[in-house]
PDB file of C-alpha atoms in Angstrom:
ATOM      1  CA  UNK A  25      76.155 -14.248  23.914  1.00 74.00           C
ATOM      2  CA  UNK A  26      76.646 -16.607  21.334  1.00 82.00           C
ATOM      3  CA  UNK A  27      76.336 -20.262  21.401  1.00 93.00           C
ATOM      4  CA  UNK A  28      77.345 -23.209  19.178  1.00 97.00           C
ATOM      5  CA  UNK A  29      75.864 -26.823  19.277  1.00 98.00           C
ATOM      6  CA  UNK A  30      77.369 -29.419  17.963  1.00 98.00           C
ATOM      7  CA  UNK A  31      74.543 -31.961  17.886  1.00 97.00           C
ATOM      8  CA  UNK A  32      76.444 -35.587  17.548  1.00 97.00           C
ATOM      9  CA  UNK A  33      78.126 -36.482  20.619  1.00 97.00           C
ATOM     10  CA  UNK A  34      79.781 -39.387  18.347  1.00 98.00           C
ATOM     11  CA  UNK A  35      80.122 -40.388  15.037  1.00 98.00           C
ATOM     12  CA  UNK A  36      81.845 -43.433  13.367  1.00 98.00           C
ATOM     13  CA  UNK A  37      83.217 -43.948   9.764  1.00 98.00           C
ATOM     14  CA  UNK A  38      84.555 -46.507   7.382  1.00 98.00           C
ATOM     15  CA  UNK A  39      88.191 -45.782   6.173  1.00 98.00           C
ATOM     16  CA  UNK A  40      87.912 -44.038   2.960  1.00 98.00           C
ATOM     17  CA  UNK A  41      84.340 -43.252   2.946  1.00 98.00           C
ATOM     18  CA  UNK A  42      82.792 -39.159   3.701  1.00 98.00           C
ATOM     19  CA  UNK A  43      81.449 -38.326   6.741  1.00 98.00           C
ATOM     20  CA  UNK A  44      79.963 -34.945   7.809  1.00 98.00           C
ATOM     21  CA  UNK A  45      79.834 -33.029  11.368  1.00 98.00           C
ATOM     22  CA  UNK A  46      77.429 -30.791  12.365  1.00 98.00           C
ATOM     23  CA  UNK A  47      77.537 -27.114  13.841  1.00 98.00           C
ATOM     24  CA  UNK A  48      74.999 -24.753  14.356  1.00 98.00           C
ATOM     25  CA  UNK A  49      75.320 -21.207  15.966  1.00 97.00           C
ATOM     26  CA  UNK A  50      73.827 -18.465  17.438  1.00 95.00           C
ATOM     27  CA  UNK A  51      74.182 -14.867  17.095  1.00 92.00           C
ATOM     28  CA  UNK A  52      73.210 -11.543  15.756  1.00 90.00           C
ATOM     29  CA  UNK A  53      76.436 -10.525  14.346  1.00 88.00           C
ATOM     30  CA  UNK A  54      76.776 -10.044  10.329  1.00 88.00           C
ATOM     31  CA  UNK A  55      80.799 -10.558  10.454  1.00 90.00           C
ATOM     32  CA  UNK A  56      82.549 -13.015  11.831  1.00 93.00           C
ATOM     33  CA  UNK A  57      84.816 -16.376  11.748  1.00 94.00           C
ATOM     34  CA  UNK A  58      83.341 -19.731  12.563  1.00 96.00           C
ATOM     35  CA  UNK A  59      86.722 -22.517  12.600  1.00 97.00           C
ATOM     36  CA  UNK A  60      87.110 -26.451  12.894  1.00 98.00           C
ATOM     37  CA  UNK A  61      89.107 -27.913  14.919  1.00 97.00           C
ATOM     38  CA  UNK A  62      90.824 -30.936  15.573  1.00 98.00           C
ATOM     39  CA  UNK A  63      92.078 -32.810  18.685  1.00 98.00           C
ATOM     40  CA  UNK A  64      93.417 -36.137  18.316  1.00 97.00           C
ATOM     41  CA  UNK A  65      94.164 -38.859  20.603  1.00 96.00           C
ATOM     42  CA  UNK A  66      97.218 -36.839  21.748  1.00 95.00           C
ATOM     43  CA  UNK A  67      95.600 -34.317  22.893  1.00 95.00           C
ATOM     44  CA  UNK A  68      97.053 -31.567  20.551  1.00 96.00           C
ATOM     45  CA  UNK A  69      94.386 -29.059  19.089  1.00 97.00           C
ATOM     46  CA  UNK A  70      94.796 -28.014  15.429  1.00 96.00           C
ATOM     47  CA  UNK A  71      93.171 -25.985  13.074  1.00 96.00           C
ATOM     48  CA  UNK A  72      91.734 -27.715  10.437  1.00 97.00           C
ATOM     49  CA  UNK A  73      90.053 -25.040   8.356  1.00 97.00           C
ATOM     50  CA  UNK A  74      88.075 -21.340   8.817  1.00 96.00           C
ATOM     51  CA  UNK A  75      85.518 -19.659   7.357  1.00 96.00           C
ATOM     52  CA  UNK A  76      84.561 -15.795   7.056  1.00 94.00           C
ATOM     53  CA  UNK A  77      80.965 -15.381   7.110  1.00 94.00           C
ATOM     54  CA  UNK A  78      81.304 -12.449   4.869  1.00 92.00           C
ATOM     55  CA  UNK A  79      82.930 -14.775   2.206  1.00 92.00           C
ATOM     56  CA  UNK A  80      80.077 -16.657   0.126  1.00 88.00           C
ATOM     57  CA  UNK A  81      82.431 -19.778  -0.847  1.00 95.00           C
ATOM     58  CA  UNK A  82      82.604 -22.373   1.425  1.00 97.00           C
ATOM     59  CA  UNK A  83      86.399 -23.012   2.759  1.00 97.00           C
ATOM     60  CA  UNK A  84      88.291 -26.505   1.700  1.00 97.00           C
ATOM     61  CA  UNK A  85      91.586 -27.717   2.539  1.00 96.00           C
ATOM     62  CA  UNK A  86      92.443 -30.511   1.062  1.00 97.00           C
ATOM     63  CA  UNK A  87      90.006 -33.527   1.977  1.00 98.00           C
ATOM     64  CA  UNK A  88      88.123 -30.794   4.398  1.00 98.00           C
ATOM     65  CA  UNK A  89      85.687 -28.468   3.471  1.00 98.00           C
ATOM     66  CA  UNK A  90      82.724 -26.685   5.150  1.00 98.00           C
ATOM     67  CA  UNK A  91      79.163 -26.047   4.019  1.00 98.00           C
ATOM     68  CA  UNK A  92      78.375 -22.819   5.323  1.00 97.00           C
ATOM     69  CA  UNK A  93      74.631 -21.282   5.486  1.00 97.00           C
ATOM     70  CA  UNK A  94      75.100 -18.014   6.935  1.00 96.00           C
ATOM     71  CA  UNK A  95      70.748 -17.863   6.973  1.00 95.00           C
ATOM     72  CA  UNK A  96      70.418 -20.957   8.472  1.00 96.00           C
ATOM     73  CA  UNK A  97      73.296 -20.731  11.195  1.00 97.00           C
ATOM     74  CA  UNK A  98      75.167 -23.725   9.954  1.00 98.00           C
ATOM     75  CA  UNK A  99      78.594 -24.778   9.635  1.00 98.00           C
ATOM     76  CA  UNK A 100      79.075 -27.963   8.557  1.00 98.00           C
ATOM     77  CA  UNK A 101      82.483 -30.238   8.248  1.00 98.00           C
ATOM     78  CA  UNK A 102      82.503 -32.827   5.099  1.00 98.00           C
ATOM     79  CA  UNK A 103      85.699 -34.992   5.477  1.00 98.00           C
ATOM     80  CA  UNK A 104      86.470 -36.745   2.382  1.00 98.00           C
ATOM     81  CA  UNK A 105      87.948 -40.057   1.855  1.00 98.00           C
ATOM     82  CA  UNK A 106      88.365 -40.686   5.678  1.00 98.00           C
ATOM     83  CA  UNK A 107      91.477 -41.967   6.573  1.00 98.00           C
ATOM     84  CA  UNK A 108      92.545 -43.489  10.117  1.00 98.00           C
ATOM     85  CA  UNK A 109      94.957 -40.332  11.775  1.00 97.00           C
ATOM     86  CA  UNK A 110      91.470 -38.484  11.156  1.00 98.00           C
ATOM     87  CA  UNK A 111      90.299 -40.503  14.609  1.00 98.00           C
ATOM     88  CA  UNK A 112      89.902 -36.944  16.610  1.00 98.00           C
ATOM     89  CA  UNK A 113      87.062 -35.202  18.836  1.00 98.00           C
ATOM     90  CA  UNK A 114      85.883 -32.278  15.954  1.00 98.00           C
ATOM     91  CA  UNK A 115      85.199 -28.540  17.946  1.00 98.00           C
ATOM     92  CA  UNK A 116      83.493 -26.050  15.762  1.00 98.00           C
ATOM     93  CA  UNK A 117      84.331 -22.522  17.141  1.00 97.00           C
ATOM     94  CA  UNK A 118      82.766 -18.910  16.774  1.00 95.00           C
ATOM     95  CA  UNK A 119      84.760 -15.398  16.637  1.00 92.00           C
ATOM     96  CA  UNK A 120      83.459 -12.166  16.329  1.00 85.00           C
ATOM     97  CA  UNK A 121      86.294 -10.053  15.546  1.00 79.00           C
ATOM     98  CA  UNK A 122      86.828  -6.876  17.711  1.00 72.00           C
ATOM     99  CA  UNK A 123      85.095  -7.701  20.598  1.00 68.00           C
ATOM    100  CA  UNK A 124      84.686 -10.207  23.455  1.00 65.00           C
ATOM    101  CA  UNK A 125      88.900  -9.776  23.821  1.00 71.00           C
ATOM    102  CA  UNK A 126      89.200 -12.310  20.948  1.00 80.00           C
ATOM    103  CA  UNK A 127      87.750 -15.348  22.879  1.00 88.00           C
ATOM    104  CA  UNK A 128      86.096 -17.711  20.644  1.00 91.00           C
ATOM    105  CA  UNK A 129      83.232 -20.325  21.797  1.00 93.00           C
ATOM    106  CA  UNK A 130      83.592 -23.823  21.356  1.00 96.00           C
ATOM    107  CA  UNK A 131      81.024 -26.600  20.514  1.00 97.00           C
ATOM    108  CA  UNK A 132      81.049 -29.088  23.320  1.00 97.00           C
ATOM    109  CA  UNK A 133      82.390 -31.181  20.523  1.00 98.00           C
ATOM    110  CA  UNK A 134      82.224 -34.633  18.147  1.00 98.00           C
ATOM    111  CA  UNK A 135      84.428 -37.577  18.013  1.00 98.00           C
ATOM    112  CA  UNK A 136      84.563 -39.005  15.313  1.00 98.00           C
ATOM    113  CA  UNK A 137      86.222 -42.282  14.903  1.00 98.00           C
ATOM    114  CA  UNK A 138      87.575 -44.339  11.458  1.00 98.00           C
ATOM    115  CA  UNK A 139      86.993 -47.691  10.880  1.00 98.00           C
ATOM    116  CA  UNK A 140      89.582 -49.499   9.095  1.00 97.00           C
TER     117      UNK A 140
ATOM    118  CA  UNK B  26     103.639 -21.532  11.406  1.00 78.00           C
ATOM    119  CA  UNK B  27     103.156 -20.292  14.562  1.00 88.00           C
ATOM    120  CA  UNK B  28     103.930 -22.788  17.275  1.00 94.00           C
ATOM    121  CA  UNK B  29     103.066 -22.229  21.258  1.00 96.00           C
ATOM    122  CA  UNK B  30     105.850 -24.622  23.684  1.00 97.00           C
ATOM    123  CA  UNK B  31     103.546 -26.147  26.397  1.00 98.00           C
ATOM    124  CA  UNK B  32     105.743 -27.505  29.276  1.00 98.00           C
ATOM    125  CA  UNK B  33     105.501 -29.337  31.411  1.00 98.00           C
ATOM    126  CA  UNK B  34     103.528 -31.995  29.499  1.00 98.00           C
ATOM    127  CA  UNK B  35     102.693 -33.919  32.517  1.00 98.00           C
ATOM    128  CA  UNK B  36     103.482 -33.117  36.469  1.00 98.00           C
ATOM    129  CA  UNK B  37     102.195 -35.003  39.441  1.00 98.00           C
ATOM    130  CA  UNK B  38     102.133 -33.181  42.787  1.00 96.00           C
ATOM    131  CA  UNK B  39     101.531 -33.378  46.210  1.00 97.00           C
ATOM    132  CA  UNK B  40      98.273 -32.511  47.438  1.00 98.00           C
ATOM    133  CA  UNK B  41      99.328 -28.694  48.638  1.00 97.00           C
ATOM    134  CA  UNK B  42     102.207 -27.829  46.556  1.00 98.00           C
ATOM    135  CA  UNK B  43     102.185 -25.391  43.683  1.00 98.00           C
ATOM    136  CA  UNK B  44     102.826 -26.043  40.050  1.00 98.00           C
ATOM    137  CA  UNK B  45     103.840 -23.533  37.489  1.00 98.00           C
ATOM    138  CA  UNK B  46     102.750 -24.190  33.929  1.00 98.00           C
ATOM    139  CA  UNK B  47     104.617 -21.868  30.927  1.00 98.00           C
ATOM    140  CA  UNK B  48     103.532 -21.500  27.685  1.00 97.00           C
ATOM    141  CA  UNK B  49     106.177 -19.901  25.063  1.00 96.00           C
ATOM    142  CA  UNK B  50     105.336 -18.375  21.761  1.00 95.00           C
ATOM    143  CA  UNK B  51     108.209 -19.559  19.539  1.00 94.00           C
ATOM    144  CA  UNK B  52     107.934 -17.486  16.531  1.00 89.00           C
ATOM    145  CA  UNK B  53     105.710 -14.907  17.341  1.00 90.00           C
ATOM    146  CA  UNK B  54     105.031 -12.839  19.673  1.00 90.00           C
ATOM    147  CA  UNK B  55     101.471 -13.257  21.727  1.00 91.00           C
ATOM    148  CA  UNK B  56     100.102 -10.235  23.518  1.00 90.00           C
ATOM    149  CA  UNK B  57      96.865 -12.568  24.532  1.00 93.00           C
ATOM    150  CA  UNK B  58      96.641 -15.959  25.735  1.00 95.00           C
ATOM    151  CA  UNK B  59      93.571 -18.049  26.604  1.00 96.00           C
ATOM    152  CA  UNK B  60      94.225 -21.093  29.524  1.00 97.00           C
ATOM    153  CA  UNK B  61      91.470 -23.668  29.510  1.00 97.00           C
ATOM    154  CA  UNK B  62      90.871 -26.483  31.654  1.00 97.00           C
ATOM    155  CA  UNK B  63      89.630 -29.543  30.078  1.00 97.00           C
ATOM    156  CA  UNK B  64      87.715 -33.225  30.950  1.00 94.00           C
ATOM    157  CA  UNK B  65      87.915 -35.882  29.332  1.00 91.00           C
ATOM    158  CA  UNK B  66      85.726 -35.659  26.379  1.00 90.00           C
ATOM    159  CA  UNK B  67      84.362 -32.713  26.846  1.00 94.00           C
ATOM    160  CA  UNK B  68      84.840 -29.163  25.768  1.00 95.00           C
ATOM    161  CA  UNK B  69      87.400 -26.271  26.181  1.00 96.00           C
ATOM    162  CA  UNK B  70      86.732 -24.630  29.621  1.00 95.00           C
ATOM    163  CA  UNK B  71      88.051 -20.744  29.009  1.00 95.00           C
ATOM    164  CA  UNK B  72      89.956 -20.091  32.912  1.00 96.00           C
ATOM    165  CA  UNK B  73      91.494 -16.356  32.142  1.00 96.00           C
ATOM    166  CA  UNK B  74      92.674 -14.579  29.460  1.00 94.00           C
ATOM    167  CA  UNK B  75      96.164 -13.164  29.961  1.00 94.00           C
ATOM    168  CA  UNK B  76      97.840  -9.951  28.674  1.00 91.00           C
ATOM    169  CA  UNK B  77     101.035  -9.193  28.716  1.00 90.00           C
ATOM    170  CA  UNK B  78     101.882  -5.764  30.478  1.00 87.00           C
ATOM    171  CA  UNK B  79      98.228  -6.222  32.659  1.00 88.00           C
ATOM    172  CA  UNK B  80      96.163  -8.279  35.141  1.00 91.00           C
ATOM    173  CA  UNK B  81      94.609 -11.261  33.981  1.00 94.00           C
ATOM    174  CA  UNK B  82      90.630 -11.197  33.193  1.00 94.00           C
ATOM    175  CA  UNK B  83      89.422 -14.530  34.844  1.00 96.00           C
ATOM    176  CA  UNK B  84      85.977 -16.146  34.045  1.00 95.00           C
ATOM    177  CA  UNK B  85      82.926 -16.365  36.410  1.00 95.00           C
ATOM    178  CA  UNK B  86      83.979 -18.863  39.075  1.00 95.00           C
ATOM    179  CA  UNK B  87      87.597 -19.197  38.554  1.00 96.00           C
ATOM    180  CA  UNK B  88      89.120 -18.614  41.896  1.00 95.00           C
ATOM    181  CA  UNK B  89      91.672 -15.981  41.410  1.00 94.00           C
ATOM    182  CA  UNK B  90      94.144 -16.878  43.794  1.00 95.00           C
ATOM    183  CA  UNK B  91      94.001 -20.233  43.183  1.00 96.00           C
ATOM    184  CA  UNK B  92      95.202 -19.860  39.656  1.00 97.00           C
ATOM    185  CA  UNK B  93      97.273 -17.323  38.836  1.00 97.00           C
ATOM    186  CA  UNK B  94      98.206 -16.122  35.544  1.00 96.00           C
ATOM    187  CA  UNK B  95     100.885 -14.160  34.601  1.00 93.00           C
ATOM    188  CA  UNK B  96     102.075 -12.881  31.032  1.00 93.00           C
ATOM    189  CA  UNK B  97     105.536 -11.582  31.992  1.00 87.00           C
ATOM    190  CA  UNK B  98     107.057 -10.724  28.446  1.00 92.00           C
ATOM    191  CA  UNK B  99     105.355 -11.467  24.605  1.00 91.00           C
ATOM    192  CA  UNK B 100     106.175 -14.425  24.617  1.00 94.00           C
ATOM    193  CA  UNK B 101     105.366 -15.935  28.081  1.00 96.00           C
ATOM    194  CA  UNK B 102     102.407 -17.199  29.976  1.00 96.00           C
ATOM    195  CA  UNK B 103     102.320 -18.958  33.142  1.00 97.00           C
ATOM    196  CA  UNK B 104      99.594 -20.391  34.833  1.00 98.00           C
ATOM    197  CA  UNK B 105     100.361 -21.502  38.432  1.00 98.00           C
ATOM    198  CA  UNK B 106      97.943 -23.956  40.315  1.00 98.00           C
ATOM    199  CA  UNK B 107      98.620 -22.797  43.889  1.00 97.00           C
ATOM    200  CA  UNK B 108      97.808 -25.332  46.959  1.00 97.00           C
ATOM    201  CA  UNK B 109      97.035 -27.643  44.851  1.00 97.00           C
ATOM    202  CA  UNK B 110      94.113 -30.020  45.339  1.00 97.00           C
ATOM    203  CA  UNK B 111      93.212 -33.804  43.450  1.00 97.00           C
ATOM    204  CA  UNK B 112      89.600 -32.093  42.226  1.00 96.00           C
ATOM    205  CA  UNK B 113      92.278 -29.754  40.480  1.00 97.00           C
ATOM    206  CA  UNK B 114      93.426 -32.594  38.511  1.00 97.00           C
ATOM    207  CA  UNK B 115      93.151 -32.510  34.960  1.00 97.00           C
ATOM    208  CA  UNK B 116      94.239 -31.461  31.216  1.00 98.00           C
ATOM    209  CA  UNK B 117      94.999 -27.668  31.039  1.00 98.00           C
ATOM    210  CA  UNK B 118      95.876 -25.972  27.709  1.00 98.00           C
ATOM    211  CA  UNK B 119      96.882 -22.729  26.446  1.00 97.00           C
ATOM    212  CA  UNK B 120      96.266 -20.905  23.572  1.00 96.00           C
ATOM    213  CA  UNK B 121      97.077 -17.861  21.392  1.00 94.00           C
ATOM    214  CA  UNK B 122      95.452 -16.014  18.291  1.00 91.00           C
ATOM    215  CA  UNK B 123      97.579 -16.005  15.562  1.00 86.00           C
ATOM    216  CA  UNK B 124      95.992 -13.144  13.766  1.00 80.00           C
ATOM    217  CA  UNK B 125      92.544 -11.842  13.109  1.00 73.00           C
ATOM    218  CA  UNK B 126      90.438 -14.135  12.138  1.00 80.00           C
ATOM    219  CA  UNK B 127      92.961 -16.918  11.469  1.00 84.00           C
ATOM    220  CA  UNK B 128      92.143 -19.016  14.866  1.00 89.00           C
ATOM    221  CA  UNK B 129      94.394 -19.995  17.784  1.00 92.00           C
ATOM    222  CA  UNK B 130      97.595 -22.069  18.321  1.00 95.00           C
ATOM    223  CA  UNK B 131      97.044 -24.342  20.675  1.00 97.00           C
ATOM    224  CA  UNK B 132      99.989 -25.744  23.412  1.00 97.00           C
ATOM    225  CA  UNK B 133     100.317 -29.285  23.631  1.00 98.00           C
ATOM    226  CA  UNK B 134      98.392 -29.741  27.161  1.00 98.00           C
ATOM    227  CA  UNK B 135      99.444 -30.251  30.409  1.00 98.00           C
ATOM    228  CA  UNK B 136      98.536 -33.140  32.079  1.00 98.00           C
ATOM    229  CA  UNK B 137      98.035 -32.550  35.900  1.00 98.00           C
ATOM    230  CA  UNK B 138      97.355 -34.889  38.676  1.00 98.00           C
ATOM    231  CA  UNK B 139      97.012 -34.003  42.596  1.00 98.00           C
ATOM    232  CA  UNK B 140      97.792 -36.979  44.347  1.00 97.00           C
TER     233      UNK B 140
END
């Protein structure tokens, strides 16, 4: 089965400054999606960006992007130029296409809070 | 985008009673959906997977009759907390893929408290 550890229960951040989140995972598979998301204070989960571990380039969107090792397990969130609605508990999240009925499996998670 | 309704948002019950929880695919049509409990701060707990036209497939130590799941049509999904209990309160939400490898929509949550 796979696993994913998010390794900082909590992390804090000055408005406007970068901040990164750590993921690492587990598994044997060669293809597959690894996703960040987002829940903020209301509760609401979003998507804030994917990655296909058979794609080389590391996802962005906007302010987001990912640093993604494929040999080293790691999927990484960089948020640029933090800004306050970014207050949110982070959940990375692993998919292996085809199998496992489409369930994914979630960090246990990072909240991350701006400083203004 | 794809957007899953969530209702209710919040219900309080009586310790005993039943409470039905839908979740509506809006705009698409979602042959799976994944309930989760939740905790405050903590991680998704996957409950069941639902499929429409077919039982539900229910984790290890989710009691079955206790919640039952039912995905009547493409674009339903209930979950229904029978006899309900206070240790059953707390923040259930569902979810649906929205395409291979493109993640889940989430529902908004539902709040639920046994009193």
């Amino acid at each position: 089965a796979q696993t994913v550890t998010q390794s900082q229960p909590e992390m804090s951040v000055q408005e406007a400054e970068t901040v990164t989140l750590s993921c690492t995972y587990d598994t044997s598979e060669s293809n597959y999606y690894l996703f960040w998301y987002k829940q903020p204070p209301s509760r609401q989960m979003i998507l804030v960006i994917r990655q296909e571990a058979y794609k080389q380039q590391n996802a962005t969107e906007n302010r987001f992007s990912v640093n993604f090792q494929k040999a080293a397990k790691s999927f990484s969130l960089k948020i640029s130029d933090s800004q306050l609605g970014d207050t949110a508990m982070y959940f990375c999240a692993f998919m292996k296409p085809y199998t496992n009925a489409g369930k994914s499996t979630f960090g246990d998670g990072t909240t991350l809070t701006v400083k203004p | 985008g794809a957007v899953v309704s969530q209702h209710p948002s919040r219900v309080i019950c009586k310790s005993g009673t039943s409470v039905k929880i839908e979740c509506r695919s809006l705009d698409f049509q979602a042959t799976t959906m994944f309930w989760y409990r939740q905790f405050p701060k903590q991680s998704l707990m996957l409950m069941a997977t639902s499929n429409e036209g077919s039982k539900a497939t229910y984790e290890q130590g989710v009691e079955k009759d206790k919640f039952l799941i039912n995905h009547a049509s493409l674009t339903l999904s209930t979950l229904t907390v029978t006899s309900a209990h206070p240790e059953d309160s707390s923040f259930y939400i569902c979810s649906a893929p929205t395409g291979l490898g493109y993640g889940y929509t989430f529902g908004s949550g539902t709040r639920l408290t046994v009193v």
